[in-house]
Short mmCIF file of C-alpha atoms and ligand atoms in Angstrom, two decimals:
data_model
loop_
_atom_site.label_atom_id
_atom_site.label_comp_id
_atom_site.label_asym_id
_atom_site.label_seq_id
_atom_site.Cartn_x
_atom_site.Cartn_y
_atom_site.Cartn_z
CA UNK A 782 -60.90 0.16 -63.60
CA UNK A 783 -62.83 -3.09 -63.85
CA UNK A 784 -62.18 -5.59 -61.07
CA UNK A 785 -59.23 -7.87 -61.84
CA UNK A 786 -60.52 -11.31 -60.82
CA UNK A 787 -57.26 -13.06 -61.76
CA UNK A 788 -55.57 -10.79 -59.23
CA UNK A 789 -58.13 -11.49 -56.52
CA UNK A 790 -57.80 -15.25 -57.11
CA UNK A 791 -54.04 -15.01 -56.62
CA UNK A 792 -54.71 -13.64 -53.13
CA UNK A 793 -56.31 -16.89 -51.90
CA UNK A 794 -54.73 -20.16 -50.91
CA UNK A 795 -56.51 -22.79 -53.02
CA UNK A 796 -55.26 -26.34 -52.38
CA UNK A 797 -53.64 -28.17 -55.31
CA UNK A 798 -55.98 -30.48 -57.18
CA UNK A 799 -59.14 -28.96 -55.71
CA UNK A 800 -61.95 -27.17 -57.52
CA UNK A 801 -63.63 -25.30 -54.71
CA UNK A 802 -67.34 -24.64 -55.22
CA UNK A 803 -68.33 -24.34 -51.56
CA UNK A 804 -67.37 -20.76 -50.74
CA UNK A 805 -71.08 -20.18 -50.14
CA UNK A 806 -70.61 -22.36 -47.04
CA UNK A 807 -67.02 -21.67 -45.95
CA UNK A 808 -64.77 -19.28 -47.85
CA UNK A 809 -61.12 -20.28 -48.47
CA UNK A 810 -58.08 -18.84 -46.73
CA UNK A 811 -56.94 -15.40 -47.92
CA UNK A 812 -53.15 -15.77 -48.27
CA UNK A 813 -52.56 -12.71 -46.09
CA UNK A 814 -54.79 -14.04 -43.32
CA UNK A 815 -52.26 -16.54 -41.98
CA UNK A 816 -49.62 -13.81 -41.51
CA UNK A 817 -52.19 -11.32 -40.21
CA UNK A 818 -53.49 -13.78 -37.60
CA UNK A 819 -49.93 -14.80 -36.69
CA UNK A 820 -49.03 -11.15 -36.17
CA UNK A 821 -52.13 -10.65 -34.06
CA UNK A 822 -51.12 -13.64 -31.94
CA UNK A 823 -47.42 -12.93 -31.54
CA UNK A 824 -47.04 -9.14 -31.87
CA UNK A 825 -50.33 -8.07 -30.36
CA UNK A 826 -51.50 -10.74 -27.92
CA UNK A 827 -47.96 -11.98 -27.26
CA UNK A 828 -46.24 -8.62 -26.74
CA UNK A 829 -48.99 -6.21 -25.86
CA UNK A 830 -51.01 -8.54 -23.67
CA UNK A 831 -54.08 -6.73 -22.37
CA UNK A 832 -52.74 -3.41 -23.68
CA UNK A 833 -53.81 -4.66 -27.14
CA UNK A 834 -57.39 -3.59 -26.47
CA UNK A 835 -56.26 0.03 -26.76
CA UNK A 836 -52.84 -0.07 -28.42
CA UNK A 837 -53.80 -2.46 -31.24
CA UNK A 838 -57.30 -1.05 -31.61
CA UNK A 839 -59.00 -4.36 -30.77
CA UNK A 840 -61.96 -2.65 -29.15
CA UNK A 841 -62.82 -0.72 -32.33
CA UNK A 842 -62.47 -3.66 -34.73
CA UNK A 843 -66.20 -4.61 -34.65
CA UNK A 844 -67.31 -1.20 -35.97
CA UNK A 845 -64.25 -0.48 -38.11
CA UNK A 846 -64.65 -3.74 -40.03
CA UNK A 847 -68.43 -3.29 -39.88
CA UNK A 848 -68.07 -0.17 -42.01
CA UNK A 849 -65.96 -2.06 -44.56
CA UNK A 850 -68.68 -4.70 -44.85
CA UNK A 851 -71.19 -1.85 -44.99
CA UNK A 852 -69.84 -0.77 -48.37
CA UNK A 853 -70.60 -4.23 -49.78
CA UNK A 854 -74.22 -4.17 -48.61
CA UNK A 855 -75.16 -0.55 -49.20
CA UNK A 856 -75.22 0.37 -45.52
CA UNK A 857 -74.73 3.90 -44.22
CA UNK A 858 -71.42 4.46 -42.37
CA UNK A 859 -71.76 3.63 -38.68
CA UNK A 860 -74.65 1.21 -39.11
CA UNK A 861 -72.96 -2.23 -39.07
CA UNK A 862 -71.23 -3.97 -36.18
CA UNK A 863 -69.62 -7.40 -35.90
CA UNK A 864 -69.92 -10.00 -33.17
CA UNK A 865 -71.52 -13.25 -32.04
CA UNK A 866 -72.98 -15.83 -34.42
CA UNK A 867 -75.62 -15.21 -37.03
CA UNK A 868 -78.28 -17.08 -35.05
CA UNK A 869 -77.67 -14.70 -32.13
CA UNK A 870 -77.86 -11.67 -34.42
CA UNK A 871 -81.16 -12.93 -35.87
CA UNK A 872 -82.57 -13.12 -32.34
CA UNK A 873 -81.23 -9.69 -31.45
CA UNK A 874 -82.65 -8.05 -34.59
CA UNK A 875 -86.02 -9.76 -34.18
CA UNK A 876 -86.38 -8.80 -30.53
CA UNK A 877 -85.60 -5.14 -31.29
CA UNK A 878 -87.85 -5.16 -34.35
CA UNK A 879 -90.81 -6.53 -32.37
CA UNK A 880 -90.41 -3.77 -29.80
CA UNK A 881 -90.76 -1.18 -32.56
CA UNK A 882 -94.23 -2.58 -33.29
CA UNK A 883 -95.73 -3.10 -29.83
CA UNK A 884 -99.35 -3.50 -30.99
CA UNK A 885 -98.61 -6.44 -33.33
CA UNK A 886 -97.75 -10.05 -32.54
CA UNK A 887 -96.85 -11.84 -35.80
CA UNK A 888 -93.42 -12.58 -37.27
CA UNK A 889 -93.88 -13.47 -40.95
CA UNK A 890 -91.29 -15.65 -42.67
CA UNK A 891 -91.14 -18.31 -45.37
CA UNK A 892 -90.56 -22.02 -45.60
CA UNK A 893 -87.36 -21.42 -47.60
CA UNK A 894 -85.74 -19.66 -44.67
CA UNK A 895 -82.76 -21.20 -42.94
CA UNK A 896 -84.06 -23.35 -40.07
CA UNK A 897 -81.93 -21.62 -37.43
CA UNK A 898 -83.70 -18.31 -38.19
CA UNK A 899 -87.07 -20.00 -37.71
CA UNK A 900 -85.92 -21.74 -34.53
CA UNK A 901 -84.67 -18.45 -33.08
CA UNK A 902 -88.02 -16.82 -33.88
CA UNK A 903 -89.89 -19.70 -32.25
CA UNK A 904 -87.74 -19.43 -29.13
CA UNK A 905 -88.25 -15.68 -28.93
CA UNK A 906 -92.04 -16.02 -29.31
CA UNK A 907 -92.09 -18.61 -26.53
CA UNK A 908 -90.11 -16.31 -24.24
CA UNK A 909 -92.33 -13.32 -25.00
CA UNK A 910 -95.56 -15.32 -24.63
CA UNK A 911 -98.57 -13.01 -24.98
CA UNK A 912 -99.70 -14.50 -28.30
CA UNK A 913 -96.50 -13.80 -30.19
CA UNK A 914 -96.27 -16.22 -33.08
CA UNK A 915 -94.26 -17.12 -36.14
CA UNK A 916 -96.18 -17.59 -39.39
CA UNK A 917 -94.41 -19.21 -42.35
CA UNK A 918 -95.75 -19.21 -45.90
CA UNK A 919 -94.30 -20.50 -49.18
CA UNK A 920 -91.69 -18.08 -50.62
CA UNK A 921 -93.96 -17.17 -53.53
CA UNK A 922 -96.79 -16.28 -51.11
CA UNK A 923 -94.83 -13.83 -48.96
CA UNK A 924 -96.01 -10.68 -50.77
CA UNK A 925 -99.68 -11.39 -50.26
CA UNK A 926 -99.15 -12.37 -46.60
CA UNK A 927 -97.77 -8.92 -45.68
CA UNK A 928 -100.76 -7.45 -43.84
CA UNK A 929 -101.40 -4.98 -41.04
CA UNK A 930 -101.36 -7.90 -38.61
CA UNK A 931 -97.65 -8.52 -39.19
CA UNK A 932 -95.11 -6.92 -36.86
CA UNK A 933 -91.92 -8.12 -38.53
CA UNK A 934 -91.09 -9.60 -41.92
CA UNK A 935 -88.04 -11.84 -41.47
CA UNK A 936 -86.58 -13.25 -44.68
CA UNK A 937 -83.32 -14.64 -45.98
CA UNK A 938 -82.79 -12.92 -49.30
CA UNK A 939 -81.16 -15.89 -51.05
CA UNK A 940 -82.47 -19.39 -50.30
CA UNK A 941 -79.65 -21.56 -48.90
CA UNK A 942 -80.85 -24.62 -50.80
CA UNK A 943 -81.93 -23.42 -54.22
CA UNK A 944 -80.33 -19.98 -54.50
CA UNK A 945 -83.76 -18.44 -55.22
CA UNK A 946 -83.57 -14.71 -54.56
CA UNK A 947 -86.33 -12.57 -53.08
CA UNK A 948 -86.90 -9.09 -54.49
CA UNK A 949 -85.68 -7.17 -51.47
CA UNK A 950 -86.60 -3.70 -52.72
CA UNK A 951 -90.18 -4.64 -53.60
CA UNK A 952 -90.89 -6.68 -50.45
CA UNK A 953 -89.36 -4.04 -48.20
CA UNK A 954 -91.50 -1.34 -49.84
CA UNK A 955 -94.62 -3.50 -49.43
CA UNK A 956 -93.76 -4.06 -45.79
CA UNK A 957 -93.24 -0.35 -45.16
CA UNK A 958 -96.59 0.42 -46.73
CA UNK A 959 -98.24 -1.86 -44.14
CA UNK A 960 -96.16 -0.57 -41.21
CA UNK A 961 -94.19 -3.84 -41.07
CA UNK A 962 -90.54 -3.81 -39.88
CA UNK A 963 -88.09 -5.82 -42.02
CA UNK A 964 -85.25 -8.10 -40.90
CA UNK A 965 -83.16 -9.39 -43.82
CA UNK A 966 -80.72 -12.28 -43.45
CA UNK A 967 -77.88 -11.65 -45.91
CA UNK A 968 -75.92 -14.88 -45.21
CA UNK A 969 -76.04 -15.79 -48.91
CA UNK A 970 -76.02 -12.20 -50.20
CA UNK A 971 -73.17 -10.34 -48.50
CA UNK A 972 -70.24 -10.73 -50.88
CA UNK A 973 -72.39 -12.72 -53.29
CA UNK A 974 -74.26 -9.91 -55.06
CA UNK A 975 -74.89 -6.18 -54.76
CA UNK A 976 -77.17 -5.30 -51.85
CA UNK A 977 -78.43 -1.78 -51.18
CA UNK A 978 -79.90 -1.69 -47.69
CA UNK A 979 -80.09 2.12 -47.53
CA UNK A 980 -81.81 2.48 -50.91
CA UNK A 981 -84.30 -0.28 -50.01
CA UNK A 982 -84.95 1.40 -46.66
CA UNK A 983 -84.51 -1.92 -44.89
CA UNK A 984 -84.87 -1.72 -41.11
CA UNK A 985 -82.53 -4.48 -39.91
CA UNK A 986 -80.15 -6.89 -41.60
CA UNK A 987 -77.85 -9.63 -40.39
CA UNK A 988 -75.31 -11.88 -42.05
CA UNK A 989 -72.28 -14.05 -41.57
CA UNK A 990 -68.68 -13.54 -42.61
CA UNK A 991 -67.40 -17.11 -42.97
CA UNK A 992 -69.08 -17.71 -46.34
CA UNK A 993 -68.47 -15.20 -49.14
CA UNK A 994 -66.53 -12.86 -46.85
CA UNK A 995 -63.88 -15.50 -46.01
CA UNK A 996 -63.30 -14.87 -42.29
CA UNK A 997 -62.71 -18.57 -41.56
CA UNK A 998 -64.66 -21.19 -39.62
CA UNK A 999 -66.55 -19.61 -36.73
CA UNK A 1000 -65.99 -16.02 -37.95
CA UNK A 1001 -68.34 -13.48 -36.36
CA UNK A 1002 -71.66 -12.32 -37.77
CA UNK A 1003 -72.75 -8.74 -38.44
CA UNK A 1004 -75.88 -6.76 -37.75
CA UNK A 1005 -77.18 -3.65 -39.52
CA UNK A 1006 -79.65 -1.25 -37.96
CA UNK A 1007 -80.99 1.61 -40.09
CA UNK A 1008 -79.74 4.96 -38.74
CA UNK A 1009 -83.33 6.11 -38.08
CA UNK A 1010 -83.76 3.29 -35.52
CA UNK A 1011 -80.32 3.19 -33.93
CA UNK A 1012 -81.00 5.41 -30.96
CA UNK A 1013 -84.51 4.02 -30.47
CA UNK A 1014 -83.97 0.25 -30.41
CA UNK A 1015 -83.59 -1.44 -27.05
CA UNK A 1016 -81.27 -4.44 -27.24
CA UNK A 1017 -82.72 -7.55 -25.64
CA UNK A 1018 -79.23 -9.00 -25.39
CA UNK A 1019 -77.99 -6.12 -23.28
CA UNK A 1020 -74.38 -7.08 -22.68
CA UNK A 1021 -71.75 -4.86 -21.16
CA UNK A 1022 -70.04 -3.90 -24.41
CA UNK A 1023 -73.34 -2.50 -25.70
CA UNK A 1024 -73.55 -0.29 -22.61
CA UNK A 1025 -73.03 3.46 -22.95
CA UNK A 1026 -70.01 3.25 -20.63
CA UNK A 1027 -68.83 -0.36 -20.23
CA UNK A 1028 -65.94 0.60 -18.02
CA UNK A 1029 -68.09 2.63 -15.65
CA UNK A 1030 -69.44 -0.76 -14.49
CA UNK A 1031 -72.85 0.70 -13.63
CA UNK A 1032 -75.30 -1.70 -12.05
CA UNK A 1033 -77.98 -0.84 -14.61
CA UNK A 1034 -77.94 -1.00 -18.37
CA UNK A 1035 -77.90 2.14 -20.45
CA UNK A 1036 -77.68 1.48 -24.20
CA UNK A 1037 -74.63 2.77 -26.04
CA UNK A 1038 -74.80 5.34 -28.82
CA UNK A 1039 -75.93 4.20 -32.26
CA UNK A 1040 -74.89 0.79 -33.55
CA UNK A 1041 -72.57 0.27 -30.54
CA UNK A 1042 -75.59 -0.85 -28.53
CA UNK A 1043 -75.89 -3.99 -30.65
CA UNK A 1044 -72.59 -5.27 -29.31
CA UNK A 1045 -72.92 -7.91 -26.61
CA UNK A 1046 -69.62 -9.16 -25.18
CA UNK A 1047 -65.92 -9.54 -25.92
CA UNK A 1048 -65.21 -9.54 -29.68
CA UNK A 1049 -63.31 -12.48 -31.29
CA UNK A 1050 -60.07 -10.64 -32.06
CA UNK A 1051 -58.19 -13.47 -33.82
CA UNK A 1052 -61.13 -14.13 -36.12
CA UNK A 1053 -61.49 -10.42 -36.82
CA UNK A 1054 -57.83 -10.34 -37.85
CA UNK A 1055 -58.56 -13.02 -40.46
CA UNK A 1056 -61.59 -11.08 -41.65
CA UNK A 1057 -59.51 -7.93 -41.98
CA UNK A 1058 -57.14 -9.73 -44.37
CA UNK A 1059 -60.10 -10.81 -46.46
CA UNK A 1060 -61.63 -7.33 -46.52
CA UNK A 1061 -58.35 -5.99 -47.94
CA UNK A 1062 -59.18 -8.09 -51.02
CA UNK A 1063 -62.81 -6.95 -51.02
CA UNK A 1064 -61.69 -3.31 -51.03
CA UNK A 1065 -60.57 -3.83 -54.65
CA UNK A 1066 -63.87 -5.34 -55.82
CA UNK A 1067 -66.72 -3.56 -57.56
CA UNK A 1068 -69.99 -5.29 -56.65
CA UNK A 1069 -71.50 -4.82 -60.10
CA UNK A 1070 -68.45 -6.42 -61.75
CA UNK A 1071 -68.83 -9.22 -59.22
CA UNK A 1072 -72.45 -9.79 -60.17
CA UNK A 1073 -71.70 -9.87 -63.91
CA UNK A 1074 -68.95 -12.42 -63.36
CA UNK A 1075 -71.08 -14.48 -60.97
CA UNK A 1076 -73.91 -14.69 -63.50
CA UNK A 1077 -71.47 -15.75 -66.25
CA UNK A 1078 -70.00 -18.51 -64.07
CA UNK A 1079 -73.43 -19.79 -62.98
CA UNK A 1080 -74.83 -19.76 -66.52
CA UNK A 1081 -71.82 -21.64 -67.87
CA UNK A 1082 -72.18 -24.27 -65.15
CA UNK A 1083 -75.91 -24.73 -65.73
CA UNK A 1084 -75.42 -25.05 -69.49
CA UNK A 1085 -72.55 -27.52 -69.06
CA UNK A 1086 -74.33 -29.74 -66.51
CA UNK A 1087 -77.65 -29.76 -68.39
CA UNK A 1088 -75.87 -30.75 -71.60
CA UNK A 1089 -73.84 -33.53 -69.98
CA UNK A 1090 -75.95 -34.85 -67.06
CA UNK A 1091 -79.57 -35.48 -68.08
CA UNK A 1092 -80.34 -37.19 -64.74
CA UNK A 1093 -79.75 -34.00 -62.74
CA UNK A 1094 -82.63 -31.53 -62.43
CA UNK A 1095 -81.98 -27.83 -61.99
CA UNK A 1096 -83.30 -26.76 -58.57
CA UNK A 1097 -82.27 -23.10 -58.91
CA UNK A 1098 -84.29 -20.50 -60.81
CA UNK A 1099 -83.35 -20.56 -64.47
CA UNK A 1100 -83.52 -16.80 -64.74
CA UNK A 1101 -80.26 -15.25 -63.49
CA UNK A 1102 -82.02 -12.23 -61.96
CA UNK A 1103 -83.95 -14.56 -59.64
CA UNK A 1104 -80.80 -16.35 -58.35
CA UNK A 1105 -78.02 -15.62 -55.91
CA UNK A 1106 -74.48 -16.84 -56.58
CA UNK A 1107 -75.07 -20.57 -56.24
CA UNK A 1108 -76.51 -23.27 -58.47
CA UNK A 1109 -78.29 -26.35 -57.15
CA UNK A 1110 -79.34 -29.57 -58.81
CA UNK A 1111 -81.62 -32.30 -57.52
CA UNK A 1112 -81.05 -36.05 -57.58
CA UNK A 1113 -82.43 -38.76 -55.28
CA UNK A 1114 -78.83 -39.97 -54.75
CA UNK A 1115 -77.49 -36.44 -54.35
CA UNK A 1116 -75.54 -37.26 -51.19
CA UNK A 1117 -73.56 -40.11 -52.78
CA UNK A 1118 -72.97 -38.11 -55.96
CA UNK A 1119 -71.55 -35.21 -53.94
CA UNK A 1120 -69.25 -37.55 -51.99
CA UNK A 1121 -67.97 -39.03 -55.27
CA UNK A 1122 -67.34 -35.51 -56.56
CA UNK A 1123 -65.47 -34.52 -53.41
CA UNK A 1124 -63.36 -37.69 -53.69
CA UNK A 1125 -62.27 -36.38 -57.09
CA UNK A 1126 -61.44 -32.93 -55.78
CA UNK A 1127 -64.61 -31.04 -56.74
CA UNK A 1128 -65.95 -29.66 -53.47
CA UNK A 1129 -69.58 -28.62 -53.22
CA UNK A 1130 -72.04 -29.75 -50.59
CA UNK A 1131 -75.36 -31.51 -50.04
CA UNK A 1132 -78.56 -30.28 -48.44
CA UNK A 1133 -81.31 -32.72 -47.52
CA UNK A 1134 -83.30 -34.22 -48.99
CA UNK A 1135 -81.80 -34.22 -52.49
CA UNK A 1136 -79.90 -30.99 -53.26
CA UNK A 1137 -76.36 -30.78 -54.66
CA UNK A 1138 -75.15 -27.23 -54.05
CA UNK A 1139 -72.40 -25.42 -55.93
CA UNK A 1140 -71.27 -21.92 -54.97
CA UNK A 1141 -69.73 -19.56 -57.53
CA UNK A 1142 -67.46 -16.98 -55.98
CA UNK A 1143 -65.86 -14.72 -58.60
CA UNK A 1144 -63.01 -13.68 -56.32
CA UNK A 1145 -61.41 -17.08 -56.90
CA UNK A 1146 -63.63 -19.27 -59.15
CA UNK A 1147 -62.20 -19.45 -62.68
CA UNK A 1148 -63.71 -20.51 -66.01
CA UNK A 1149 -61.37 -23.52 -65.90
CA UNK A 1150 -62.90 -24.48 -62.51
CA UNK A 1151 -66.37 -24.48 -64.07
CA UNK A 1152 -65.29 -26.57 -67.05
CA UNK A 1153 -63.32 -28.96 -64.84
CA UNK A 1154 -66.24 -29.44 -62.45
CA UNK A 1155 -68.67 -30.11 -65.30
CA UNK A 1156 -66.30 -32.67 -66.85
CA UNK A 1157 -65.79 -34.58 -63.59
CA UNK A 1158 -69.50 -34.50 -62.72
CA UNK A 1159 -70.37 -35.76 -66.22
CA UNK A 1160 -67.91 -38.64 -65.87
CA UNK A 1161 -69.25 -39.58 -62.40
CA UNK A 1162 -72.84 -39.56 -63.66
CA UNK A 1163 -72.09 -41.50 -66.86
CA UNK A 1164 -70.04 -44.19 -65.08
CA UNK A 1165 -72.29 -44.29 -61.97
CA UNK A 1166 -69.10 -44.29 -59.93
CA UNK A 1167 -71.08 -42.65 -57.11
CA UNK A 1168 -72.95 -45.94 -56.60
CA UNK A 1169 -70.63 -47.35 -53.93
CA UNK A 1170 -71.23 -47.97 -50.22
CA UNK A 1171 -68.47 -45.62 -49.04
CA UNK A 1172 -70.24 -42.67 -50.68
CA UNK A 1173 -73.49 -43.41 -48.83
CA UNK A 1174 -72.11 -43.17 -45.30
CA UNK A 1175 -73.37 -39.89 -43.90
CA UNK A 1176 -70.83 -37.71 -42.08
CA UNK A 1177 -71.90 -35.35 -39.29
CA UNK A 1178 -71.58 -32.32 -41.56
CA UNK A 1179 -73.00 -32.76 -45.06
C1 PLP B 1058 -79.29 -18.10 -43.95
C2 PLP B 1058 -78.60 -18.53 -42.69
N1 PLP B 1058 -79.04 -18.06 -41.52
C3 PLP B 1058 -78.45 -18.43 -40.35
C4 PLP B 1058 -77.39 -19.31 -40.32
C5 PLP B 1058 -76.79 -19.72 -39.01
O1 PLP B 1058 -75.55 -19.12 -38.80
P1 PLP B 1058 -74.68 -19.36 -37.48
O2 PLP B 1058 -74.31 -20.80 -37.45
O3 PLP B 1058 -73.49 -18.47 -37.69
O4 PLP B 1058 -75.48 -18.97 -36.30
C6 PLP B 1058 -76.90 -19.82 -41.54
C7 PLP B 1058 -75.77 -20.76 -41.55
O5 PLP B 1058 -75.32 -21.24 -42.54
C8 PLP B 1058 -77.52 -19.43 -42.75
O6 PLP B 1058 -77.12 -19.91 -43.92
#
């Protein structure tokens, strides 16, 4: 049965009068999440107290939900675990990946990567010393920079600003051929498009759940370690819940079995309850149906905006196969234009210096949303209603 996207949309709370095109930044509230979190608070925390760790299965949530995310990203069962923030998971994956390549010192990444990933790599290199260094090249130059000098190739598959998508299968194969370990950041891929980590033979992957996977603000990240590495990697962030026997309280660290060793500390149970409600919706979604629908929505938006707004320049790749599930346009006054749009109920976001970003999330974005957003954007551009001081005041979060 093809995925019923009208049915998935009905399972989200979407505020009246809002066209939400920012699920690539923060997904909306699954209707069932409020009740699920309330039940976790009152029935589990409230009634069970500390017994909830066993009786409500809290301790297993990070791997149980990890497997449900695993289906969406082509991961083998038992190879994904949730916890911590994405920046932390980037660090953890990088540190383990570097240890798998002890003779090499270079982390290769690109200038389109999300800054936090680059900052984490810089911090790790500084801690390790001994000539470890991060090398960044332009996204289009990554393939030719994969050499025998490189220890780890760290890339975000879909560029957070433009939506440009790397060819994960090809780059991973090139890396393998040179003995380079891969770390893929799936922040803008998980729940956005089909990913097949196992088929690509990726080594590590990380991603967040508060964007396309709708776990709510501050929802935990996930990490994937290929089964062939799981009992070899040595976690640098060796917290007690990654220990082989946390409740033995040994004085020395012994890594847990398989993916369990990538856990660090106490999991965020309330946030995992919200994620569970979202994954109930994802269980009914076929990723190839999702991709078809995502491409249709993005193409319709590009065509509509280009026809109606000649002053906006497409910043995303024109070819659908080279894009994720977002569309970006450039304009020197992009910030003010986005604020004017938000004031009229069309929510996207802005990324410096000049990018207007719009996320297309088939689970709840409708054709009417696309048409409505194009019409309001066209009217704002034609009337220059964005050109007002209140739209130029920069908020802390853009
Ligand atoms: C590609 C990418 N990597 C890393 C991060 C950082 O995630 P976190 O704030 O959860 O550490 C983000 C946040 O949006 C991101 O988009």
